């Protein structure tokens, strides 16, 4: 059997998976998204640096919320104190974040109703992950761009990216890179477990790329020669 380092060098919390209850019945495989990360990263941090430590910690945090089903199996957070804040909205507890899933928790937004092409409150954990796995089949890579302060309060800038090579909510893929950048503040305890996470970013950056492809059901050419899909303009692409 492969060692943890061979299996995933960015998520050491996969090391002891024997007693963990995994959502899919087994530890996840990150080979595809790791390759995407290594091919597209803009920063290569020295081994053991604060930047690398924070980068791997956040990758591990996201992995646990996406693939583990019991908070008692989590190693990256303090379940009793953990709270997630996104763009200044109300905080979510560990239980709420686990129930919603990382996508729904992070994609809650205050956009006007007519611009909410993705509505987290109408998505389940499974449907949210299926939507983004379909749209970004090679995965959604994440990197640290800068770290501004060390523990116990870690402030950082990040980049999230993938390639829109599958359908998303009825929109055809463009094959183009979809990405957004944001800021985070991570409060940790003495063992570096997360107690609070604040994330700030513009959801329009993400959805502008995912809604850029023409609606699949409206790609027929009219008698005048106009492509009907091209008339379905996206408010985020202008």
mmCIF file of C-alpha atoms in Angstrom:
data_model
loop_
_atom_site.group_PDB
_atom_site.id
_atom_site.type_symbol
_atom_site.label_atom_id
_atom_site.label_comp_id
_atom_site.label_asym_id
_atom_site.label_seq_id
_atom_site.Cartn_x
_atom_site.Cartn_y
_atom_site.Cartn_z
ATOM 1 C CA UNK A 1 0.000 0.000 0.000
ATOM 2 C CA UNK A 2 1.233 3.503 -0.826
ATOM 3 C CA UNK A 3 2.428 5.683 2.017
ATOM 4 C CA UNK A 4 0.597 8.872 2.911
ATOM 5 C CA UNK A 5 3.329 10.975 1.337
ATOM 6 C CA UNK A 6 3.037 9.040 -1.906
ATOM 7 C CA UNK A 7 -0.738 9.206 -1.773
ATOM 8 C CA UNK A 8 -1.045 12.905 -0.983
ATOM 9 C CA UNK A 9 1.839 15.149 0.018
ATOM 10 C CA UNK A 10 -0.410 18.160 0.643
ATOM 11 C CA UNK A 11 -2.888 16.592 3.075
ATOM 12 C CA UNK A 12 -1.038 14.794 5.862
ATOM 13 C CA UNK A 13 -4.285 14.297 7.823
ATOM 14 C CA UNK A 14 -4.972 11.389 5.468
ATOM 15 C CA UNK A 15 -2.208 9.521 7.291
ATOM 16 C CA UNK A 16 -4.403 7.559 9.708
ATOM 17 C CA UNK A 17 -7.634 6.787 7.885
ATOM 18 C CA UNK A 18 -8.343 3.394 9.438
ATOM 19 C CA UNK A 19 -11.105 4.487 11.830
ATOM 20 C CA UNK A 20 -12.464 7.348 9.720
ATOM 21 C CA UNK A 21 -15.941 7.136 8.229
ATOM 22 C CA UNK A 22 -15.531 8.458 4.679
ATOM 23 C CA UNK A 23 -18.440 9.811 2.666
ATOM 24 C CA UNK A 24 -17.585 7.492 -0.236
ATOM 25 C CA UNK A 25 -16.480 4.602 1.970
ATOM 26 C CA UNK A 26 -12.759 5.169 1.341
ATOM 27 C CA UNK A 27 -10.152 7.969 1.455
ATOM 28 C CA UNK A 28 -10.371 10.407 -1.485
ATOM 29 C CA UNK A 29 -7.906 10.497 -4.360
ATOM 30 C CA UNK A 30 -6.496 13.945 -5.146
ATOM 31 C CA UNK A 31 -4.093 12.960 -7.932
ATOM 32 C CA UNK A 32 -5.973 14.906 -10.619
ATOM 33 C CA UNK A 33 -6.353 18.157 -8.696
ATOM 34 C CA UNK A 34 -2.795 17.887 -7.372
ATOM 35 C CA UNK A 35 -1.561 17.728 -10.959
ATOM 36 C CA UNK A 36 -3.719 20.729 -11.845
ATOM 37 C CA UNK A 37 -2.276 22.580 -8.861
ATOM 38 C CA UNK A 38 1.340 21.780 -9.730
ATOM 39 C CA UNK A 39 0.879 22.752 -13.381
ATOM 40 C CA UNK A 40 -0.921 26.017 -12.612
ATOM 41 C CA UNK A 41 0.445 27.315 -9.316
ATOM 42 C CA UNK A 42 1.973 30.778 -9.461
ATOM 43 C CA UNK A 43 3.863 30.469 -6.175
ATOM 44 C CA UNK A 44 6.190 27.675 -5.046
ATOM 45 C CA UNK A 45 6.796 28.034 -1.315
ATOM 46 C CA UNK A 46 9.838 26.616 0.499
ATOM 47 C CA UNK A 47 9.199 23.384 2.371
ATOM 48 C CA UNK A 48 8.337 24.108 5.989
ATOM 49 C CA UNK A 49 7.592 27.794 5.362
ATOM 50 C CA UNK A 50 4.582 29.492 6.925
ATOM 51 C CA UNK A 51 3.050 29.871 3.464
ATOM 52 C CA UNK A 52 3.342 26.158 2.701
ATOM 53 C CA UNK A 53 2.004 25.258 6.147
ATOM 54 C CA UNK A 54 -1.075 27.471 5.728
ATOM 55 C CA UNK A 55 -1.638 26.265 2.166
ATOM 56 C CA UNK A 56 -1.617 22.617 3.191
ATOM 57 C CA UNK A 57 -3.744 23.333 6.259
ATOM 58 C CA UNK A 58 -6.508 24.891 4.187
ATOM 59 C CA UNK A 59 -6.354 22.067 1.619
ATOM 60 C CA UNK A 60 -6.728 19.607 4.506
ATOM 61 C CA UNK A 61 -9.579 21.591 6.045
ATOM 62 C CA UNK A 62 -11.502 21.570 2.770
ATOM 63 C CA UNK A 63 -10.811 17.851 2.304
ATOM 64 C CA UNK A 64 -12.266 16.989 5.695
ATOM 65 C CA UNK A 65 -15.466 18.969 5.186
ATOM 66 C CA UNK A 66 -15.942 17.444 1.726
ATOM 67 C CA UNK A 67 -15.112 13.809 2.474
ATOM 68 C CA UNK A 68 -15.599 13.041 6.176
ATOM 69 C CA UNK A 69 -19.041 12.578 7.711
ATOM 70 C CA UNK A 70 -18.288 12.730 11.465
ATOM 71 C CA UNK A 71 -16.825 15.760 13.229
ATOM 72 C CA UNK A 72 -15.089 13.415 15.668
ATOM 73 C CA UNK A 73 -12.848 12.331 12.768
ATOM 74 C CA UNK A 74 -11.723 15.891 11.989
ATOM 75 C CA UNK A 75 -8.138 16.846 12.798
ATOM 76 C CA UNK A 76 -7.970 20.358 11.330
ATOM 77 C CA UNK A 77 -10.594 22.145 13.449
ATOM 78 C CA UNK A 78 -11.732 22.603 17.033
ATOM 79 C CA UNK A 79 -15.360 21.414 16.625
ATOM 80 C CA UNK A 80 -16.590 23.164 19.784
ATOM 81 C CA UNK A 81 -15.348 26.610 18.724
ATOM 82 C CA UNK A 82 -15.254 26.409 14.915
ATOM 83 C CA UNK A 83 -17.149 29.149 13.053
ATOM 84 C CA UNK A 84 -17.034 29.990 9.336
ATOM 85 C CA UNK A 85 -17.762 33.528 8.158
ATOM 86 C CA UNK A 86 -18.104 34.288 4.434
ATOM 87 C CA UNK A 87 -18.161 37.877 3.146
ATOM 88 C CA UNK A 88 -19.294 39.186 6.522
ATOM 89 C CA UNK A 89 -22.422 37.005 6.662
ATOM 90 C CA UNK A 90 -23.649 35.138 9.734
ATOM 91 C CA UNK A 91 -21.260 32.568 11.142
ATOM 92 C CA UNK A 92 -21.741 28.854 10.477
ATOM 93 C CA UNK A 93 -20.870 26.251 13.103
ATOM 94 C CA UNK A 94 -18.916 23.099 12.298
ATOM 95 C CA UNK A 95 -22.167 21.099 12.246
ATOM 96 C CA UNK A 96 -23.841 23.562 9.855
ATOM 97 C CA UNK A 97 -20.817 23.697 7.553
ATOM 98 C CA UNK A 98 -20.612 19.909 7.431
ATOM 99 C CA UNK A 99 -24.334 19.609 6.682
ATOM 100 C CA UNK A 100 -24.292 22.226 3.931
ATOM 101 C CA UNK A 101 -20.993 21.177 2.380
ATOM 102 C CA UNK A 102 -18.085 23.488 1.647
ATOM 103 C CA UNK A 103 -19.501 24.728 -1.688
ATOM 104 C CA UNK A 104 -22.877 25.748 -0.282
ATOM 105 C CA UNK A 105 -21.288 27.276 2.814
ATOM 106 C CA UNK A 106 -18.847 29.362 0.765
ATOM 107 C CA UNK A 107 -21.298 30.338 -1.990
ATOM 108 C CA UNK A 108 -23.958 31.961 0.162
ATOM 109 C CA UNK A 109 -24.278 35.484 -1.200
ATOM 110 C CA UNK A 110 -26.363 38.648 -1.157
ATOM 111 C CA UNK A 111 -26.728 39.136 -4.898
ATOM 112 C CA UNK A 112 -30.161 40.275 -6.140
ATOM 113 C CA UNK A 113 -32.558 37.388 -6.777
ATOM 114 C CA UNK A 114 -32.400 37.769 -10.566
ATOM 115 C CA UNK A 115 -28.616 37.332 -10.491
ATOM 116 C CA UNK A 116 -28.536 34.296 -8.204
ATOM 117 C CA UNK A 117 -27.881 31.645 -10.833
ATOM 118 C CA UNK A 118 -26.655 29.338 -8.071
ATOM 119 C CA UNK A 119 -28.824 29.206 -4.951
ATOM 120 C CA UNK A 120 -27.105 27.370 -2.075
ATOM 121 C CA UNK A 121 -30.315 27.141 -0.067
ATOM 122 C CA UNK A 122 -31.847 25.041 -2.864
ATOM 123 C CA UNK A 123 -28.850 22.698 -3.173
ATOM 124 C CA UNK A 124 -28.008 19.627 -1.133
ATOM 125 C CA UNK A 125 -24.496 18.608 -0.184
ATOM 126 C CA UNK A 126 -24.534 16.032 -3.000
ATOM 127 C CA UNK A 127 -26.028 18.267 -5.694
ATOM 128 C CA UNK A 128 -23.567 21.073 -4.987
ATOM 129 C CA UNK A 129 -20.556 18.803 -5.300
ATOM 130 C CA UNK A 130 -21.979 17.103 -8.384
ATOM 131 C CA UNK A 131 -22.469 20.495 -10.059
ATOM 132 C CA UNK A 132 -18.863 21.566 -9.600
ATOM 133 C CA UNK A 133 -17.393 18.134 -10.332
ATOM 134 C CA UNK A 134 -19.287 18.227 -13.623
ATOM 135 C CA UNK A 135 -18.137 21.755 -14.490
ATOM 136 C CA UNK A 136 -14.508 21.325 -13.362
ATOM 137 C CA UNK A 137 -13.683 17.648 -14.013
ATOM 138 C CA UNK A 138 -9.959 18.084 -13.307
ATOM 139 C CA UNK A 139 -10.735 19.642 -9.960
ATOM 140 C CA UNK A 140 -10.680 23.071 -8.329
ATOM 141 C CA UNK A 141 -7.101 23.894 -7.325
ATOM 142 C CA UNK A 142 -6.210 26.269 -4.475
ATOM 143 C CA UNK A 143 -3.023 28.145 -3.625
ATOM 144 C CA UNK A 144 -1.721 30.699 -1.160
ATOM 145 C CA UNK A 145 -0.524 33.915 -2.790
ATOM 146 C CA UNK A 146 0.600 35.744 0.351
ATOM 147 C CA UNK A 147 0.569 35.308 4.125
ATOM 148 C CA UNK A 148 0.460 38.559 6.084
ATOM 149 C CA UNK A 149 0.631 37.324 9.677
ATOM 150 C CA UNK A 150 1.474 34.177 11.599
ATOM 151 C CA UNK A 151 -0.499 32.222 14.200
ATOM 152 C CA UNK A 152 -2.662 32.507 16.167
ATOM 153 C CA UNK A 153 -4.346 34.895 13.692
ATOM 154 C CA UNK A 154 -3.239 34.115 10.136
ATOM 155 C CA UNK A 155 -4.217 36.541 7.383
ATOM 156 C CA UNK A 156 -3.676 35.434 3.796
ATOM 157 C CA UNK A 157 -4.505 35.976 0.131
ATOM 158 C CA UNK A 158 -5.514 33.006 -2.023
ATOM 159 C CA UNK A 159 -6.345 31.932 -5.574
ATOM 160 C CA UNK A 160 -8.852 29.230 -6.610
ATOM 161 C CA UNK A 161 -8.939 27.938 -10.207
ATOM 162 C CA UNK A 162 -10.037 25.169 -12.556
ATOM 163 C CA UNK A 163 -10.966 24.587 -16.198
ATOM 164 C CA UNK A 164 -14.593 24.794 -17.312
ATOM 165 C CA UNK A 165 -14.605 21.563 -19.316
ATOM 166 C CA UNK A 166 -18.012 20.155 -18.323
ATOM 167 C CA UNK A 167 -21.546 21.511 -18.113
ATOM 168 C CA UNK A 168 -22.709 23.794 -15.293
ATOM 169 C CA UNK A 169 -26.390 24.377 -14.596
ATOM 170 C CA UNK A 170 -27.345 24.001 -18.248
ATOM 171 C CA UNK A 171 -24.417 26.017 -19.608
ATOM 172 C CA UNK A 172 -22.044 24.448 -22.120
ATOM 173 C CA UNK A 173 -18.331 24.340 -21.224
ATOM 174 C CA UNK A 174 -15.917 26.875 -22.681
ATOM 175 C CA UNK A 175 -12.693 25.027 -21.847
ATOM 176 C CA UNK A 176 -11.375 28.259 -20.342
ATOM 177 C CA UNK A 177 -9.822 28.776 -16.942
ATOM 178 C CA UNK A 178 -12.253 29.859 -14.237
ATOM 179 C CA UNK A 179 -10.675 31.506 -11.220
ATOM 180 C CA UNK A 180 -11.159 33.931 -8.396
ATOM 181 C CA UNK A 181 -8.994 35.438 -5.686
ATOM 182 C CA UNK A 182 -9.827 36.338 -2.134
ATOM 183 C CA UNK A 183 -8.656 37.065 1.388
ATOM 184 C CA UNK A 184 -8.892 34.908 4.489
ATOM 185 C CA UNK A 185 -8.331 35.231 8.216
ATOM 186 C CA UNK A 186 -7.710 31.997 10.099
ATOM 187 C CA UNK A 187 -7.723 31.870 13.905
ATOM 188 C CA UNK A 188 -6.082 28.760 15.331
ATOM 189 C CA UNK A 189 -5.491 27.220 18.759
ATOM 190 C CA UNK A 190 -2.156 26.128 20.219
ATOM 191 C CA UNK A 191 -2.231 22.917 18.139
ATOM 192 C CA UNK A 192 -3.019 24.888 14.950
ATOM 193 C CA UNK A 193 -6.606 23.637 14.755
ATOM 194 C CA UNK A 194 -8.956 26.184 13.166
ATOM 195 C CA UNK A 195 -11.345 27.955 15.547
ATOM 196 C CA UNK A 196 -12.578 30.672 13.186
ATOM 197 C CA UNK A 197 -12.241 31.182 9.438
ATOM 198 C CA UNK A 198 -13.223 34.378 7.643
ATOM 199 C CA UNK A 199 -13.297 34.338 3.828
ATOM 200 C CA UNK A 200 -13.804 37.377 1.574
ATOM 201 C CA UNK A 201 -14.155 37.156 -2.202
ATOM 202 C CA UNK A 202 -16.359 38.257 -5.126
ATOM 203 C CA UNK A 203 -18.661 35.385 -6.241
ATOM 204 C CA UNK A 204 -19.167 37.207 -9.539
ATOM 205 C CA UNK A 205 -15.599 36.278 -10.521
ATOM 206 C CA UNK A 206 -16.471 32.595 -10.258
ATOM 207 C CA UNK A 207 -19.933 32.626 -11.796
ATOM 208 C CA UNK A 208 -18.907 34.993 -14.571
ATOM 209 C CA UNK A 209 -16.719 32.194 -15.931
ATOM 210 C CA UNK A 210 -19.185 29.372 -15.296
ATOM 211 C CA UNK A 211 -22.106 31.184 -16.943
ATOM 212 C CA UNK A 212 -20.084 32.340 -19.931
ATOM 213 C CA UNK A 213 -20.902 29.220 -21.946
ATOM 214 C CA UNK A 214 -24.127 29.297 -23.990
ATOM 215 C CA UNK A 215 -27.234 27.667 -22.531
ATOM 216 C CA UNK A 216 -27.271 24.116 -23.859
ATOM 217 C CA UNK A 217 -30.987 24.184 -24.677
ATOM 218 C CA UNK A 218 -30.697 27.425 -26.658
ATOM 219 C CA UNK A 219 -27.846 26.883 -29.104
ATOM 220 C CA UNK A 220 -29.937 26.546 -32.266
ATOM 221 C CA UNK A 221 -29.464 29.121 -34.991
ATOM 222 C CA UNK A 222 -32.519 31.171 -35.891
ATOM 223 C CA UNK A 223 -33.741 31.777 -39.436
ATOM 224 C CA UNK A 224 -31.966 35.131 -39.438
ATOM 225 C CA UNK A 225 -28.694 33.373 -38.698
ATOM 226 C CA UNK A 226 -28.399 34.665 -35.137
ATOM 227 C CA UNK A 227 -27.301 32.281 -32.433
ATOM 228 C CA UNK A 228 -29.984 32.454 -29.747
ATOM 229 C CA UNK A 229 -27.540 31.449 -27.011
ATOM 230 C CA UNK A 230 -25.412 34.497 -27.672
ATOM 231 C CA UNK A 231 -28.383 36.687 -26.789
ATOM 232 C CA UNK A 232 -28.554 35.246 -23.285
ATOM 233 C CA UNK A 233 -26.052 37.681 -21.817
ATOM 234 C CA UNK A 234 -24.553 37.057 -18.402
ATOM 235 C CA UNK A 235 -24.426 40.055 -16.043
ATOM 236 C CA UNK A 236 -20.953 39.037 -14.846
ATOM 237 C CA UNK A 237 -19.245 38.975 -18.269
ATOM 238 C CA UNK A 238 -19.451 42.679 -19.026
#
